[in-house]
């Protein structure tokens, strides 16, 4: 059993990962400034704090004898990063440096970092493996790549071992509706399509002439519970003395926007109203992982790759939101 501090542990992927850590017998402490996270969804212990506050981070790491960190805390919206890069560099890079320094000073040895397929930029081939050149096209993607560079240098100089996990599209919730995805504002396709089906307000489909079979963008949706399990495997491997690693986390299978819309229609039993609009600059037609390295190194295989299952689990959570809001808990 290890004590794991989880910056960003009150956010979407963080809550699932804290729960997976607790189920695996570890102590999980979420450390979150609640800028986008939800206090009431945090699993286990929660310390309200900011990664940029090195003094607080050092005292939390020391007092709790933290051995390992799984770091989710970041600003996540790529489009917002184009309009407001300062916010992203300040939090995702400045915050990471401040927090890594606290980890170095308090002897943390294992560090899992939320990286992203956004570090690859325009795909030169698909599926994308970890050897694909990294040339991000948004400030957000660049902050994630800089994060990987920081970790590599800190590992070489200070002996912190790390796993940089490059997620494709995290999606889904748990079946009983206790945890799930609710970003405000939401930018992810599955919750947006569900919202459109429920509200009747059309979902905007950006671009229908992409070079894909149905003309809409293809993404690799990985169930958040699978993603959380991969984090536990990665941290346990590092704690057991395994070397640093960089891994894709995806299913290896892509789904187009139209396929997602159809799945939401099937699962909710309601049509998703759509409106087709111009493609956005920088939209990649296809981002799909080659996920074989995670299987070979961590023995990680997705247990919930089915798109309808992912949508159904997302809906199980989203339909609880009106009552959560009415109760003032979200
Ligand atoms: N959701 C995806 O599909 C996806 C894909 C690739 C990478 N990622 C990365 O995974 C991580 C988690 O994403 P998510 O979807 O759970 O996002 P999220 O916004 O739900 O979670 C981020 C959490 O970090 C907290 N946070 C932000 N800045 C902080 C700070 N300075 N100090 C302390 N806490 C802070 C927020 O309050 C929030 O709880 C992010 O780093 C994101 O870039 C997500």
Short mmCIF file of C-alpha atoms and ligand atoms in Angstrom, two decimals:
data_model
loop_
_atom_site.label_atom_id
_atom_site.label_comp_id
_atom_site.label_asym_id
_atom_site.label_seq_id
_atom_site.Cartn_x
_atom_site.Cartn_y
_atom_site.Cartn_z
CA UNK A 1 0.00 0.00 0.00
CA UNK A 2 1.33 3.44 -0.93
CA UNK A 3 0.28 6.98 -0.10
CA UNK A 4 -0.45 8.72 -3.39
CA UNK A 5 -1.12 12.45 -3.71
CA UNK A 6 -3.37 13.31 -6.63
CA UNK A 7 -3.21 16.96 -7.79
CA UNK A 8 -6.40 17.54 -9.77
CA UNK A 9 -7.99 14.64 -7.90
CA UNK A 10 -11.40 16.37 -7.73
CA UNK A 11 -11.61 16.57 -11.54
CA UNK A 12 -13.07 14.13 -14.01
CA UNK A 13 -10.25 11.61 -14.49
CA UNK A 14 -8.85 12.34 -11.02
CA UNK A 15 -11.99 11.22 -9.16
CA UNK A 16 -12.02 7.90 -11.01
CA UNK A 17 -8.32 7.40 -10.38
CA UNK A 18 -8.62 8.15 -6.65
CA UNK A 19 -11.40 5.59 -6.48
CA UNK A 20 -9.29 3.02 -8.36
CA UNK A 21 -6.34 3.68 -6.02
CA UNK A 22 -8.55 3.17 -2.96
CA UNK A 23 -9.97 -0.06 -4.45
CA UNK A 24 -6.41 -1.30 -5.01
CA UNK A 25 -5.66 -0.72 -1.32
CA UNK A 26 -3.65 2.52 -1.58
CA UNK A 27 -4.19 5.76 0.30
CA UNK A 28 -5.31 8.42 -2.17
CA UNK A 29 -5.29 12.11 -1.25
CA UNK A 30 -6.82 14.50 -3.78
CA UNK A 31 -5.04 17.89 -3.82
CA UNK A 32 -7.14 20.33 -5.81
CA UNK A 33 -7.86 24.05 -5.99
CA UNK A 34 -11.44 23.26 -7.15
CA UNK A 35 -11.10 25.66 -10.10
CA UNK A 36 -12.92 23.12 -12.29
CA UNK A 37 -13.16 20.13 -9.95
CA UNK A 38 -16.10 19.25 -7.74
CA UNK A 39 -15.65 18.89 -3.98
CA UNK A 40 -18.65 16.57 -3.64
CA UNK A 41 -17.31 14.13 -6.25
CA UNK A 42 -13.87 13.77 -4.63
CA UNK A 43 -13.13 10.23 -3.48
CA UNK A 44 -11.43 9.65 -0.16
CA UNK A 45 -9.43 12.51 1.36
CA UNK A 46 -9.39 15.97 -0.22
CA UNK A 47 -6.97 18.79 0.54
CA UNK A 48 -7.91 22.09 -1.05
CA UNK A 49 -4.68 23.55 -2.38
CA UNK A 50 -2.93 24.84 -5.44
CA UNK A 51 0.01 23.22 -7.23
CA UNK A 52 1.60 26.67 -7.54
CA UNK A 53 1.73 26.98 -3.75
CA UNK A 54 5.09 25.33 -3.13
CA UNK A 55 4.97 25.92 0.63
CA UNK A 56 1.65 24.15 1.07
CA UNK A 57 2.63 21.39 -1.35
CA UNK A 58 5.86 20.70 0.59
CA UNK A 59 4.05 20.51 3.91
CA UNK A 60 1.29 18.24 2.52
CA UNK A 61 3.86 15.94 0.91
CA UNK A 62 5.95 15.78 4.10
CA UNK A 63 3.14 15.47 6.65
CA UNK A 64 1.49 12.65 4.73
CA UNK A 65 4.74 10.88 3.85
CA UNK A 66 3.68 10.84 0.21
CA UNK A 67 5.59 8.28 -1.84
CA UNK A 68 4.00 8.84 -5.23
CA UNK A 69 2.08 11.46 -7.18
CA UNK A 70 -0.47 11.17 -9.98
CA UNK A 71 -0.71 14.65 -11.46
CA UNK A 72 -3.89 15.72 -13.27
CA UNK A 73 -4.02 19.41 -12.30
CA UNK A 74 -4.09 21.55 -15.43
CA UNK A 75 -6.16 23.78 -17.68
CA UNK A 76 -7.47 21.46 -20.37
CA UNK A 77 -9.31 23.29 -23.14
CA UNK A 78 -7.14 23.47 -26.28
CA UNK A 79 -9.24 26.18 -27.96
CA UNK A 80 -9.14 28.38 -24.86
CA UNK A 81 -5.35 27.99 -24.83
CA UNK A 82 -5.13 29.73 -28.21
CA UNK A 83 -6.99 32.77 -26.87
CA UNK A 84 -5.34 32.76 -23.44
CA UNK A 85 -1.95 31.04 -23.58
CA UNK A 86 -0.69 32.87 -20.48
CA UNK A 87 -3.22 31.07 -18.30
CA UNK A 88 -2.09 27.70 -19.69
CA UNK A 89 1.66 28.26 -19.43
CA UNK A 90 1.26 29.71 -15.95
CA UNK A 91 -0.77 26.78 -14.61
CA UNK A 92 0.34 23.81 -16.70
CA UNK A 93 4.04 24.68 -16.86
CA UNK A 94 4.61 27.13 -13.99
CA UNK A 95 2.41 25.06 -11.68
CA UNK A 96 4.10 21.84 -12.70
CA UNK A 97 7.57 23.28 -12.02
CA UNK A 98 6.52 24.54 -8.58
CA UNK A 99 4.96 21.20 -7.73
CA UNK A 100 7.84 19.11 -9.10
CA UNK A 101 10.26 21.16 -7.03
CA UNK A 102 8.20 20.34 -3.94
CA UNK A 103 8.32 16.65 -4.93
CA UNK A 104 12.09 16.80 -5.43
CA UNK A 105 12.59 18.47 -2.04
CA UNK A 106 10.45 15.94 -0.19
CA UNK A 107 11.81 12.78 -1.79
CA UNK A 108 8.87 11.73 -3.98
CA UNK A 109 10.19 8.97 -6.23
CA UNK A 110 7.31 8.13 -8.56
CA UNK A 111 5.31 10.61 -10.65
CA UNK A 112 2.56 9.91 -13.16
CA UNK A 113 1.79 12.82 -15.49
CA UNK A 114 -1.34 13.44 -17.58
CA UNK A 115 0.02 14.03 -21.02
CA UNK A 116 -2.03 14.02 -24.17
CA UNK A 117 -2.25 12.91 -27.78
CA UNK A 118 -2.24 16.69 -28.39
CA UNK A 119 1.56 16.49 -28.04
CA UNK A 120 1.74 14.73 -31.43
CA UNK A 121 0.17 17.55 -33.44
CA UNK A 122 -0.74 16.76 -37.05
CA UNK A 123 -0.55 12.96 -37.46
CA UNK A 124 1.93 11.75 -40.03
CA UNK A 125 0.39 8.28 -39.75
CA UNK A 126 -2.47 6.61 -37.88
CA UNK A 127 -2.66 4.75 -35.54
CA UNK A 128 -0.19 6.93 -33.68
CA UNK A 129 2.52 5.15 -31.71
CA UNK A 130 4.82 6.64 -29.07
CA UNK A 131 7.64 7.10 -31.59
CA UNK A 132 5.53 9.46 -33.68
CA UNK A 133 7.18 12.93 -33.78
CA UNK A 134 5.81 15.33 -31.19
CA UNK A 135 4.98 18.67 -32.72
CA UNK A 136 1.93 20.12 -30.96
CA UNK A 137 -0.14 22.75 -32.73
CA UNK A 138 -1.87 24.41 -29.74
CA UNK A 139 -0.47 26.14 -26.68
CA UNK A 140 -2.25 23.46 -24.62
CA UNK A 141 -0.40 20.69 -26.47
CA UNK A 142 2.87 22.56 -26.05
CA UNK A 143 2.35 22.84 -22.28
CA UNK A 144 1.92 19.06 -22.15
CA UNK A 145 5.05 18.44 -24.22
CA UNK A 146 7.03 20.83 -22.02
CA UNK A 147 5.71 18.82 -19.06
CA UNK A 148 7.21 15.67 -20.55
CA UNK A 149 10.55 17.43 -21.10
CA UNK A 150 10.53 18.69 -17.52
CA UNK A 151 9.96 15.17 -16.25
CA UNK A 152 12.74 13.75 -18.39
CA UNK A 153 15.20 16.33 -17.06
CA UNK A 154 14.04 16.00 -13.44
CA UNK A 155 14.33 12.21 -13.73
CA UNK A 156 17.90 12.48 -15.01
CA UNK A 157 18.98 15.05 -12.42
CA UNK A 158 16.96 14.24 -9.28
CA UNK A 159 16.02 10.58 -9.62
CA UNK A 160 12.24 11.03 -9.86
CA UNK A 161 10.89 8.18 -12.01
CA UNK A 162 7.90 9.09 -14.14
CA UNK A 163 5.22 7.82 -16.46
CA UNK A 164 3.95 10.29 -19.06
CA UNK A 165 0.58 8.92 -20.11
CA UNK A 166 -0.67 10.33 -23.39
CA UNK A 167 -4.44 10.02 -23.29
CA UNK A 168 -6.58 10.08 -26.33
CA UNK A 169 -10.26 10.96 -25.50
CA UNK A 170 -11.36 10.14 -21.97
CA UNK A 171 -15.07 9.35 -21.91
CA UNK A 172 -17.87 7.74 -19.94
CA UNK A 173 -18.90 7.55 -16.32
CA UNK A 174 -19.75 4.85 -13.87
CA UNK A 175 -22.84 2.76 -14.34
CA UNK A 176 -24.58 3.87 -11.18
CA UNK A 177 -24.29 7.59 -11.93
CA UNK A 178 -22.10 8.50 -8.95
CA UNK A 179 -19.13 9.79 -10.96
CA UNK A 180 -18.78 11.17 -14.44
CA UNK A 181 -17.77 13.98 -16.72
CA UNK A 182 -19.05 17.51 -16.17
CA UNK A 183 -16.80 20.23 -17.42
CA UNK A 184 -18.11 23.78 -17.41
CA UNK A 185 -18.18 24.82 -20.18
CA UNK A 186 -18.22 21.38 -21.77
CA UNK A 187 -16.21 20.86 -24.93
CA UNK A 188 -16.21 17.07 -25.22
CA UNK A 189 -18.36 15.39 -27.82
CA UNK A 190 -20.22 12.72 -25.87
CA UNK A 191 -21.64 15.00 -23.14
CA UNK A 192 -22.41 17.64 -25.77
CA UNK A 193 -24.31 15.13 -27.92
CA UNK A 194 -26.24 13.92 -24.87
CA UNK A 195 -27.04 17.52 -23.94
CA UNK A 196 -28.30 18.13 -27.50
CA UNK A 197 -30.53 15.04 -27.38
CA UNK A 198 -31.99 16.11 -24.04
CA UNK A 199 -32.40 19.84 -24.74
CA UNK A 200 -33.28 19.69 -28.42
CA UNK A 201 -30.63 22.35 -29.11
CA UNK A 202 -28.58 21.14 -32.08
CA UNK A 203 -25.10 19.73 -31.75
CA UNK A 204 -22.64 21.50 -34.02
CA UNK A 205 -20.64 19.14 -36.21
CA UNK A 206 -17.45 20.90 -37.28
CA UNK A 207 -16.61 19.78 -40.79
CA UNK A 208 -18.21 17.02 -42.84
CA UNK A 209 -15.65 16.87 -45.64
CA UNK A 210 -12.70 15.49 -43.73
CA UNK A 211 -10.83 12.63 -45.42
CA UNK A 212 -12.62 9.98 -43.33
CA UNK A 213 -15.25 7.43 -44.43
CA UNK A 214 -18.23 9.59 -43.39
CA UNK A 215 -16.48 12.96 -43.61
CA UNK A 216 -16.50 13.69 -39.86
CA UNK A 217 -13.57 13.59 -37.44
CA UNK A 218 -12.52 10.31 -35.87
CA UNK A 219 -11.34 10.04 -32.28
CA UNK A 220 -10.30 7.22 -29.95
CA UNK A 221 -12.62 7.17 -26.91
CA UNK A 222 -11.21 5.38 -23.88
CA UNK A 223 -13.47 4.64 -20.91
CA UNK A 224 -12.43 6.68 -17.88
CA UNK A 225 -12.49 3.57 -15.68
CA UNK A 226 -9.96 1.91 -18.00
CA UNK A 227 -7.86 5.07 -17.91
CA UNK A 228 -7.96 5.11 -14.10
CA UNK A 229 -6.88 1.47 -13.93
CA UNK A 230 -3.92 2.22 -16.22
CA UNK A 231 -2.78 4.91 -13.76
CA UNK A 232 -2.81 2.44 -10.89
CA UNK A 233 -0.78 -0.05 -12.98
CA UNK A 234 1.69 2.69 -13.91
CA UNK A 235 2.22 3.97 -10.38
CA UNK A 236 2.59 0.45 -9.00
CA UNK A 237 5.20 -0.32 -11.66
CA UNK A 238 7.18 2.80 -10.79
CA UNK A 239 6.90 2.10 -7.05
CA UNK A 240 8.22 -1.40 -7.67
CA UNK A 241 11.34 0.17 -9.21
CA UNK A 242 10.32 0.12 -12.87
CA UNK A 243 11.93 2.65 -15.21
CA UNK A 244 10.34 5.85 -16.51
CA UNK A 245 8.02 5.45 -19.44
CA UNK A 246 5.95 7.25 -22.04
CA UNK A 247 2.76 5.52 -23.08
CA UNK A 248 -0.32 6.10 -25.19
CA UNK A 249 -3.64 5.31 -23.54
CA UNK A 250 -6.41 4.62 -26.01
CA UNK A 251 -8.42 1.70 -27.31
CA UNK A 252 -6.75 1.58 -30.71
CA UNK A 253 -10.15 1.99 -32.35
CA UNK A 254 -11.63 5.22 -33.70
CA UNK A 255 -15.21 6.44 -33.92
CA UNK A 256 -16.45 9.27 -36.11
CA UNK A 257 -18.63 12.12 -34.87
CA UNK A 258 -21.56 10.63 -36.78
CA UNK A 259 -20.98 7.26 -35.09
CA UNK A 260 -21.04 8.94 -31.69
CA UNK A 261 -24.22 10.80 -32.60
CA UNK A 262 -25.83 7.51 -33.66
CA UNK A 263 -24.72 5.80 -30.44
CA UNK A 264 -26.22 8.59 -28.32
CA UNK A 265 -29.46 8.28 -30.30
CA UNK A 266 -29.57 4.53 -29.68
CA UNK A 267 -28.74 4.70 -25.99
CA UNK A 268 -31.06 7.58 -25.10
CA UNK A 269 -33.79 6.49 -27.52
CA UNK A 270 -33.90 10.07 -28.83
CA UNK A 271 -32.59 11.68 -31.96
CA UNK A 272 -29.60 14.02 -31.55
CA UNK A 273 -30.42 17.23 -33.47
CA UNK A 274 -27.37 18.36 -35.45
CA UNK A 275 -26.21 21.33 -37.45
CA UNK A 276 -23.25 21.04 -39.81
CA UNK A 277 -20.78 23.94 -39.63
CA UNK A 278 -17.33 24.74 -41.05
CA UNK A 279 -14.36 22.73 -39.86
CA UNK A 280 -12.25 24.63 -37.34
CA UNK A 281 -8.64 25.45 -38.10
CA UNK A 282 -6.36 22.85 -36.54
CA UNK A 283 -9.00 20.08 -36.36
CA UNK A 284 -7.32 16.77 -37.13
CA UNK A 285 -9.38 14.33 -39.20
CA UNK A 286 -8.21 11.31 -37.29
CA UNK A 287 -6.53 10.71 -33.91
CA UNK A 288 -6.33 7.05 -32.98
CA UNK A 289 -3.80 5.40 -30.67
CA UNK A 290 -1.55 2.52 -31.31
CA UNK A 291 -2.06 1.19 -27.80
CA UNK A 292 0.24 -1.82 -27.94
CA UNK A 293 3.06 -0.43 -25.76
CA UNK A 294 0.73 -0.04 -22.75
CA UNK A 295 -0.37 -3.64 -23.25
CA UNK A 296 3.21 -4.90 -23.56
CA UNK A 297 4.65 -2.92 -20.65
CA UNK A 298 1.75 -2.62 -18.20
CA UNK A 299 -0.35 -5.57 -19.32
CA UNK A 300 -3.09 -2.98 -19.82
CA UNK A 301 -6.08 -3.96 -21.92
CA UNK A 302 -9.27 -1.89 -22.13
CA UNK A 303 -12.20 -3.66 -20.51
CA UNK A 304 -14.86 -1.21 -21.67
CA UNK A 305 -14.10 -0.31 -25.31
CA UNK A 306 -17.71 -0.55 -26.53
CA UNK A 307 -19.02 2.85 -27.68
CA UNK A 308 -22.63 2.26 -26.61
CA UNK A 309 -21.43 1.20 -23.17
CA UNK A 310 -19.29 4.35 -22.90
CA UNK A 311 -22.26 6.52 -23.90
CA UNK A 312 -24.65 4.69 -21.54
CA UNK A 313 -22.28 5.21 -18.61
CA UNK A 314 -21.83 8.90 -19.47
CA UNK A 315 -25.61 9.27 -19.56
CA UNK A 316 -26.00 7.46 -16.21
CA UNK A 317 -24.08 10.34 -14.61
CA UNK A 318 -25.37 13.23 -16.71
CA UNK A 319 -28.98 12.41 -15.92
CA UNK A 320 -28.24 12.89 -12.21
CA UNK A 321 -27.08 16.49 -12.76
CA UNK A 322 -30.46 18.24 -12.55
CA UNK A 323 -31.12 16.74 -9.12
CA UNK A 324 -27.55 17.44 -7.99
CA UNK A 325 -27.98 21.06 -9.07
CA UNK A 326 -31.34 21.33 -7.35
CA UNK A 327 -29.73 20.00 -4.18
CA UNK A 328 -26.93 22.56 -4.62
CA UNK A 329 -24.22 19.91 -4.72
CA UNK A 330 -22.80 20.53 -8.20
N1 LIG B 1 -10.29 14.64 -20.57
C1 LIG B 1 -9.53 14.21 -21.57
O1 LIG B 1 -10.01 13.62 -22.54
C2 LIG B 1 -8.03 14.42 -21.52
C3 LIG B 1 -7.25 14.04 -22.63
C4 LIG B 1 -5.87 14.21 -22.57
C5 LIG B 1 -5.28 14.74 -21.43
N2 LIG B 1 -6.07 15.11 -20.38
C6 LIG B 1 -5.41 15.66 -19.19
O2 LIG B 1 -5.88 14.96 -18.06
C7 LIG B 1 -5.91 15.82 -16.91
C8 LIG B 1 -7.27 15.74 -16.25
O3 LIG B 1 -8.27 16.11 -17.18
P1 LIG B 1 -9.80 16.16 -16.74
O4 LIG B 1 -10.60 15.95 -17.96
O5 LIG B 1 -10.02 15.31 -15.55
O6 LIG B 1 -9.91 17.70 -16.33
P2 LIG B 1 -10.65 18.41 -15.09
O7 LIG B 1 -10.72 19.86 -15.41
O8 LIG B 1 -11.93 17.70 -14.78
O9 LIG B 1 -9.63 18.15 -13.91
C9 LIG B 1 -8.53 18.99 -13.64
C10 LIG B 1 -8.51 19.20 -12.14
O10 LIG B 1 -7.34 19.96 -11.81
C11 LIG B 1 -7.72 20.97 -10.86
N3 LIG B 1 -6.71 22.04 -10.99
C12 LIG B 1 -6.48 22.83 -12.08
N4 LIG B 1 -5.48 23.70 -11.81
C13 LIG B 1 -5.07 23.44 -10.54
C14 LIG B 1 -4.08 24.02 -9.69
N5 LIG B 1 -3.33 25.06 -10.08
N6 LIG B 1 -3.90 23.49 -8.44
C15 LIG B 1 -4.68 22.45 -8.02
N7 LIG B 1 -5.66 21.89 -8.77
C16 LIG B 1 -5.85 22.39 -10.02
C17 LIG B 1 -9.12 21.35 -11.24
O11 LIG B 1 -9.84 21.95 -10.18
C18 LIG B 1 -9.72 19.99 -11.63
O12 LIG B 1 -10.26 19.33 -10.50
C19 LIG B 1 -5.52 17.20 -17.42
O13 LIG B 1 -4.16 17.41 -17.14
C20 LIG B 1 -5.76 17.11 -18.91
O14 LIG B 1 -4.93 17.99 -19.62
C21 LIG B 1 -7.42 14.97 -20.39
#
